[in-house]
N, CA and C atoms as an extended XYZ file, in Angstrom:
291
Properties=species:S:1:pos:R:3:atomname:S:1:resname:S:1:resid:I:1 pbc="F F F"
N        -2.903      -64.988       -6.474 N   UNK     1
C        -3.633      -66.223       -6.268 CA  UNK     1
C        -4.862      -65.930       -5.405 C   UNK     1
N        -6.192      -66.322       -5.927 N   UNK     2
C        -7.270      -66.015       -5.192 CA  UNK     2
C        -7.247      -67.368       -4.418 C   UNK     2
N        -7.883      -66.973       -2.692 N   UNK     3
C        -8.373      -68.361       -1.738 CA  UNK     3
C        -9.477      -68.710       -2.365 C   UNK     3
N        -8.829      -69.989       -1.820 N   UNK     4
C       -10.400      -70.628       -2.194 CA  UNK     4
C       -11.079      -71.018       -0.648 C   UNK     4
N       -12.461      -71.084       -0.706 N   UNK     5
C       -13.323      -70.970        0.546 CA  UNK     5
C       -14.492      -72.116        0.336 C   UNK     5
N       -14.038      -72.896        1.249 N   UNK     6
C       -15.471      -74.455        1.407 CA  UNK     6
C       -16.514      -74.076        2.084 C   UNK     6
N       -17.949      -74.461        1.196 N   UNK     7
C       -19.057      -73.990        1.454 CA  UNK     7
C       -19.810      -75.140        2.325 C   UNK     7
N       -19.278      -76.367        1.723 N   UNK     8
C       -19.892      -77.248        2.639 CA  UNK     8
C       -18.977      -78.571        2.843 C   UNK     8
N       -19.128      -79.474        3.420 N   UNK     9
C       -18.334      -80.796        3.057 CA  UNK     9
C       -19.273      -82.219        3.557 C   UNK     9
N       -19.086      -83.077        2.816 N   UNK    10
C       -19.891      -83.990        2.943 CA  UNK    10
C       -18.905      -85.399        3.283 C   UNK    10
N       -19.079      -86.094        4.118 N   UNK    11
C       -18.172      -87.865        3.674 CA  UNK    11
C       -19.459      -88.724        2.846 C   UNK    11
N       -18.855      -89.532        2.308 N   UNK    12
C       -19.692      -90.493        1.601 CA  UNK    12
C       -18.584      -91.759        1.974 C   UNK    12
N       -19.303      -92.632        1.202 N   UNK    13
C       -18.233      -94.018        1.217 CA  UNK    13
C       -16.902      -94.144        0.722 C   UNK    13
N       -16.385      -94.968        1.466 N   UNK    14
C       -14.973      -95.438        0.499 CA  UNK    14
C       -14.324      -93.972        1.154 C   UNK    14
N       -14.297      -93.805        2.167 N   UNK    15
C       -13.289      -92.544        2.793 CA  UNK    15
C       -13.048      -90.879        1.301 C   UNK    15
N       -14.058      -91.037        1.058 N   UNK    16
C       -14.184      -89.748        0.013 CA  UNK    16
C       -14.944      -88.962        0.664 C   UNK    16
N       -14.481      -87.468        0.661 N   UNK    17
C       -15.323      -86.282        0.852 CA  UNK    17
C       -15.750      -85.450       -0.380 C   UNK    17
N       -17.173      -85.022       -0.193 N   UNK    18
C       -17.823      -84.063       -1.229 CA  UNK    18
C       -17.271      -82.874       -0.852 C   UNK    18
N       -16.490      -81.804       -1.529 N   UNK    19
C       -16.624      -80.289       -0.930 CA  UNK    19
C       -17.515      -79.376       -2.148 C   UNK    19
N       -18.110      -78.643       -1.918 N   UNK    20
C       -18.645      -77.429       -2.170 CA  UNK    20
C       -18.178      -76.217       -2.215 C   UNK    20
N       -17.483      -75.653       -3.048 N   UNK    21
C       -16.618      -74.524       -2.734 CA  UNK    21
C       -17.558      -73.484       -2.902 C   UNK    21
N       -16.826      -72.203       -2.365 N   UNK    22
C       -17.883      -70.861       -2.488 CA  UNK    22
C       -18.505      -70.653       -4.043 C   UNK    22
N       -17.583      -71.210       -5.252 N   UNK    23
C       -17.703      -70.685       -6.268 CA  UNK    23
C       -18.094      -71.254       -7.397 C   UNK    23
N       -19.000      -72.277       -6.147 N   UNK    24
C       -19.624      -73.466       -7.067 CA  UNK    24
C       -19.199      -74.934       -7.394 C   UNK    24
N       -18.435      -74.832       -7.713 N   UNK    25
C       -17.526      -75.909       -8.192 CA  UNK    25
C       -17.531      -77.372       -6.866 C   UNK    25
N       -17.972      -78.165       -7.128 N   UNK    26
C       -17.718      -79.439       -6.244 CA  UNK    26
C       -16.656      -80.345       -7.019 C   UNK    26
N       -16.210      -80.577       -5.473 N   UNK    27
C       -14.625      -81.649       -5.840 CA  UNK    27
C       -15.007      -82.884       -5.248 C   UNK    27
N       -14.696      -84.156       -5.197 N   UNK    28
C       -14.637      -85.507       -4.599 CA  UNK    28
C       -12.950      -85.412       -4.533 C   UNK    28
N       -12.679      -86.031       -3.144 N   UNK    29
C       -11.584      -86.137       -2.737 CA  UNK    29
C       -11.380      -87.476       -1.959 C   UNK    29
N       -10.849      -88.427       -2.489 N   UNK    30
C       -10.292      -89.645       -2.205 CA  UNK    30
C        -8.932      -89.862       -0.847 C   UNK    30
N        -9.922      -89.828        0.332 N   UNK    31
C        -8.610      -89.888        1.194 CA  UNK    31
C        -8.201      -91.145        1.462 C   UNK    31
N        -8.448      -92.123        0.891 N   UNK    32
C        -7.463      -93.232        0.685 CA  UNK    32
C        -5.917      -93.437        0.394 C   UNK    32
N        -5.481      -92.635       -0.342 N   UNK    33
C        -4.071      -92.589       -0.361 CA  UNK    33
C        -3.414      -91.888        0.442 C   UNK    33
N        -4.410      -90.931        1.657 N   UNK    34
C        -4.052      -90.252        2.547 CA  UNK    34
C        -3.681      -91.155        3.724 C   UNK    34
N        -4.971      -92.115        4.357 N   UNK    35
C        -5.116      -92.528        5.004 CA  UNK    35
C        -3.647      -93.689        5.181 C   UNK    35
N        -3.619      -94.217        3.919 N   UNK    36
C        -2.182      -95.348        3.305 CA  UNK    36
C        -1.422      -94.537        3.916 C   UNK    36
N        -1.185      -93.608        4.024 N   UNK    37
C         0.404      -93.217        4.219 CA  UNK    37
C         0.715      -93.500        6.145 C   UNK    37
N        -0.645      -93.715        6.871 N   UNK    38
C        -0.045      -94.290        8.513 CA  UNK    38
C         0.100      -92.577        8.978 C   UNK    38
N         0.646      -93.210       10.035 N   UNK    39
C         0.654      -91.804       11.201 CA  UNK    39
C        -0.432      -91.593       11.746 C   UNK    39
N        -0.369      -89.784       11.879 N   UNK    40
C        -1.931      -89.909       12.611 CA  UNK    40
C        -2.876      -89.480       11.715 C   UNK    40
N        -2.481      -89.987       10.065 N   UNK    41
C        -3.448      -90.119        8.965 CA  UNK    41
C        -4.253      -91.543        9.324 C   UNK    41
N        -3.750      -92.167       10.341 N   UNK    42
C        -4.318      -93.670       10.209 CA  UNK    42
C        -5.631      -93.333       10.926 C   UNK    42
N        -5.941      -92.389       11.805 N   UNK    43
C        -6.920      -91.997       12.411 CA  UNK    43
C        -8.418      -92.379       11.824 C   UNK    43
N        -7.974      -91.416       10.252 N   UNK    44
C        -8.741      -91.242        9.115 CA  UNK    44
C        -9.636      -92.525        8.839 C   UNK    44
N        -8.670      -94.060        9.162 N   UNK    45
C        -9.201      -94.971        8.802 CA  UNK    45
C       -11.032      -95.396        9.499 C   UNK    45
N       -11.235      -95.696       10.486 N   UNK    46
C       -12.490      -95.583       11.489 CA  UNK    46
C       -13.167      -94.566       10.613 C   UNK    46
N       -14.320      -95.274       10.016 N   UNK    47
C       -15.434      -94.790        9.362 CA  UNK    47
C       -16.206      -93.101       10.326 C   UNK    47
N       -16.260      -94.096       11.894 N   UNK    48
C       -17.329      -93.102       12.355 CA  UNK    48
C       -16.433      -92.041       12.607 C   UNK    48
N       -14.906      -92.408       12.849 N   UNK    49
C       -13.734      -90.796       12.740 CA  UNK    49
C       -13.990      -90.032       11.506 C   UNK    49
N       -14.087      -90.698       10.650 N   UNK    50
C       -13.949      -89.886        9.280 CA  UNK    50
C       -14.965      -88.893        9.110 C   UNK    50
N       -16.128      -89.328        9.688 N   UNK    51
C       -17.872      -88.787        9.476 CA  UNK    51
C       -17.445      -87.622       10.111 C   UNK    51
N       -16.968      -87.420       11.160 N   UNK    52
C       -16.962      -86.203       11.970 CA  UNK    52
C       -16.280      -85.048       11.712 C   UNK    52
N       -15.682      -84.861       10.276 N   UNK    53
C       -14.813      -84.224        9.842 CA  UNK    53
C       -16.174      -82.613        9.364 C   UNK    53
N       -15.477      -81.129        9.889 N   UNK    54
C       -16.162      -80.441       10.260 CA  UNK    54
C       -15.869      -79.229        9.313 C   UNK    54
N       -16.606      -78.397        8.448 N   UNK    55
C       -15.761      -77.164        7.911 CA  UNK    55
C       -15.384      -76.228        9.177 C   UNK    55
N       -14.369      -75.540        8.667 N   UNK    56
C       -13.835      -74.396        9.945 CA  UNK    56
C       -14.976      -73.308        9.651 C   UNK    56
N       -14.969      -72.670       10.578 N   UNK    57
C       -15.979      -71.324       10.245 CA  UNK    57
C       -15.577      -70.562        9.685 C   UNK    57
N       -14.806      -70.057        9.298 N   UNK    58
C       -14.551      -69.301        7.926 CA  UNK    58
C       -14.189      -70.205        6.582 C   UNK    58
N       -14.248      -71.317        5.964 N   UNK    59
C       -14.542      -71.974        5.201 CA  UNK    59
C       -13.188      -72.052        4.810 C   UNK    59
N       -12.032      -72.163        5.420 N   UNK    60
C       -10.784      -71.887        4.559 CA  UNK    60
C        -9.657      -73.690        4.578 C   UNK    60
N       -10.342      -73.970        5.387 N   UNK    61
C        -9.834      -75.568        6.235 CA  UNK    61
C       -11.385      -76.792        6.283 C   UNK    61
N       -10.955      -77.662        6.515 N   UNK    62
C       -11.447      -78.462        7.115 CA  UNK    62
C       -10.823      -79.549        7.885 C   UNK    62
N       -11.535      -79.984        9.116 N   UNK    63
C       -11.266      -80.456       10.446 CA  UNK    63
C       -11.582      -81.696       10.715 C   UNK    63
N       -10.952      -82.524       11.303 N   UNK    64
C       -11.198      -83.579       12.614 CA  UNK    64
C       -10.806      -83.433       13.880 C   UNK    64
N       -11.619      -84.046       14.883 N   UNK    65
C       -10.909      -84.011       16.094 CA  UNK    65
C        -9.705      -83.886       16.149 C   UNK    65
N        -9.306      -83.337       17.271 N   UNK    66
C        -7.731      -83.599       17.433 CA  UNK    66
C        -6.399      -82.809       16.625 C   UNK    66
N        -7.417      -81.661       15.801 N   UNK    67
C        -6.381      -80.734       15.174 CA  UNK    67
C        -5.983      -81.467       13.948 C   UNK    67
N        -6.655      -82.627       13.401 N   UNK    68
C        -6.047      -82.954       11.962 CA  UNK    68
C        -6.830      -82.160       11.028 C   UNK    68
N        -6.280      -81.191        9.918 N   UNK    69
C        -6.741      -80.461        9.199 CA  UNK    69
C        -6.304      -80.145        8.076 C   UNK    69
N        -7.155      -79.820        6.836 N   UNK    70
C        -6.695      -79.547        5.725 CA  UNK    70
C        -6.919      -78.143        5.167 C   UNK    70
N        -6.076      -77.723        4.443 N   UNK    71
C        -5.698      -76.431        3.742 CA  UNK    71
C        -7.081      -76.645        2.507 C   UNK    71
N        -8.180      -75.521        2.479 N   UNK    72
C        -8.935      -75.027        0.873 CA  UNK    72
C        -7.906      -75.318       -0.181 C   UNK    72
N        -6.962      -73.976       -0.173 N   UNK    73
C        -6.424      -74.460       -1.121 CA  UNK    73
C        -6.074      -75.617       -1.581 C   UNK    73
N        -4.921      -76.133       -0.502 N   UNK    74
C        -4.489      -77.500       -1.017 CA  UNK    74
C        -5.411      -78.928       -1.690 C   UNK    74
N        -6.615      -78.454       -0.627 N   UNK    75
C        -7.568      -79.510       -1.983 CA  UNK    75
C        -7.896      -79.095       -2.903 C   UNK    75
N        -7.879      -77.995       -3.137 N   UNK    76
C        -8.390      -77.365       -4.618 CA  UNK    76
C        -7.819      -77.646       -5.253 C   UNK    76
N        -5.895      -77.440       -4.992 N   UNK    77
C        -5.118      -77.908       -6.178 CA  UNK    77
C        -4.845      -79.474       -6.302 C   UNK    77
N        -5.079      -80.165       -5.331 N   UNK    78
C        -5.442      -81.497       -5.695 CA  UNK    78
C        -6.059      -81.953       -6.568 C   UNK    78
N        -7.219      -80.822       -6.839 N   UNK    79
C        -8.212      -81.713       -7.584 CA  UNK    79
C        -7.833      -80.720       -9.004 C   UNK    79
N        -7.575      -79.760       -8.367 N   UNK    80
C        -7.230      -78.967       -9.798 CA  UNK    80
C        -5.894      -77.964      -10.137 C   UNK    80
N        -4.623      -79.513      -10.142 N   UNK    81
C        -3.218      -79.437      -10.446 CA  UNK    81
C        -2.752      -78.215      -11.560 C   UNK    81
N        -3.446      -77.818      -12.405 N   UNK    82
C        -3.224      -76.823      -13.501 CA  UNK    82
C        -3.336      -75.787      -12.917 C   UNK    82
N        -3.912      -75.189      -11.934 N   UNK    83
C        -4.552      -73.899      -10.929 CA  UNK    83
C        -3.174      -73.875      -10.294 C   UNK    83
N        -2.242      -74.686      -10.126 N   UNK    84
C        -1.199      -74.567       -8.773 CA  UNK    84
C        -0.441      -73.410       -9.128 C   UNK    84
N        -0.509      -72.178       -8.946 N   UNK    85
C         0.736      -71.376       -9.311 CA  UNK    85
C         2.264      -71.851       -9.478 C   UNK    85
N         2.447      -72.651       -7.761 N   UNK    86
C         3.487      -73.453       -7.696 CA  UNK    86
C         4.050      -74.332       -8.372 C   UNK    86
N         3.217      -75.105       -8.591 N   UNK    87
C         4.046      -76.112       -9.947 CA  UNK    87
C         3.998      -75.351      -11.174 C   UNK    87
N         2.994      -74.723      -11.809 N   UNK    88
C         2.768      -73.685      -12.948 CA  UNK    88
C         4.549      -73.423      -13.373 C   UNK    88
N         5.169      -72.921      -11.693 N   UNK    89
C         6.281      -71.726      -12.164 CA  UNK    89
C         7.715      -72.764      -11.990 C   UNK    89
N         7.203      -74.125      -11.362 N   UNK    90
C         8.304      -74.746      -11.049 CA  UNK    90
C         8.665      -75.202      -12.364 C   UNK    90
N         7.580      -75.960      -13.226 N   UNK    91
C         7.651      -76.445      -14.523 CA  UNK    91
C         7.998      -75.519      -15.582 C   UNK    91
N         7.673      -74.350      -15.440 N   UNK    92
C         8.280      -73.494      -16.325 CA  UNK    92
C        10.011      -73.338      -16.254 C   UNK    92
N         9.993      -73.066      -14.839 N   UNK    93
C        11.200      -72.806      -14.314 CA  UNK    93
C        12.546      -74.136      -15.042 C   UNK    93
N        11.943      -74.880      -15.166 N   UNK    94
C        12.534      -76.562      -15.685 CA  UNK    94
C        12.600      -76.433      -16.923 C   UNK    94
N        11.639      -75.772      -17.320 N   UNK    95
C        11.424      -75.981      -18.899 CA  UNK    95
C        13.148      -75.063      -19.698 C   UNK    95
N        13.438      -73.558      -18.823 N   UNK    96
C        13.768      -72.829      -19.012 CA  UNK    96
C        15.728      -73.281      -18.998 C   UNK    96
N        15.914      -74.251      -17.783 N   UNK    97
C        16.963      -74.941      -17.711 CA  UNK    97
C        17.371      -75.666      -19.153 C   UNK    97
């Protein structure tokens, strides 16, 4: 499995982030159903919290205050569920049962 590495990240409206990955490819990511779930996802909610969300310096995460952070990968396979090795082998694995 190759990493994937964020080149840039943007917020826009409606609690969505632009990312830019190293390899071209831009994702929109809807943290609305993130934010729904409460905890200290509720953080997320406050517009000017959300804005401040930072790439890590090696491009592998991205950040908010306070240590809330997300995995490259894991948004990658968010946005691109067919890439997941993991489910790839779980569904096979099912298929095989």
């Amino acid at each position: 499995m190759m990493p994937y590495f964020i080149q840039t990240v943007t917020p826009e409206a409606n609690y969505h982030l632009r990312l830019l990955y190293r390899n071209g490819t831009v994702i929109v990511i809807d943290f609305s159903p993130i934010i729904e779930q409460g905890g200290v996802f509720s953080r997320l909610s406050d517009p000017a919290f959300f804005s401040q969300v930072k790439r890590s310096e090696d491009g592998r995460s991205i950040a908010w205050p306070g240590e809330l952070d997300f995995c490259a990968d894991a948004l990658w396979f968010q946005a691109h569920p067919d890439d997941n090795p993991f489910i790839a082998s779980s569904s096979a694995a099912s298929k095989a049962l």
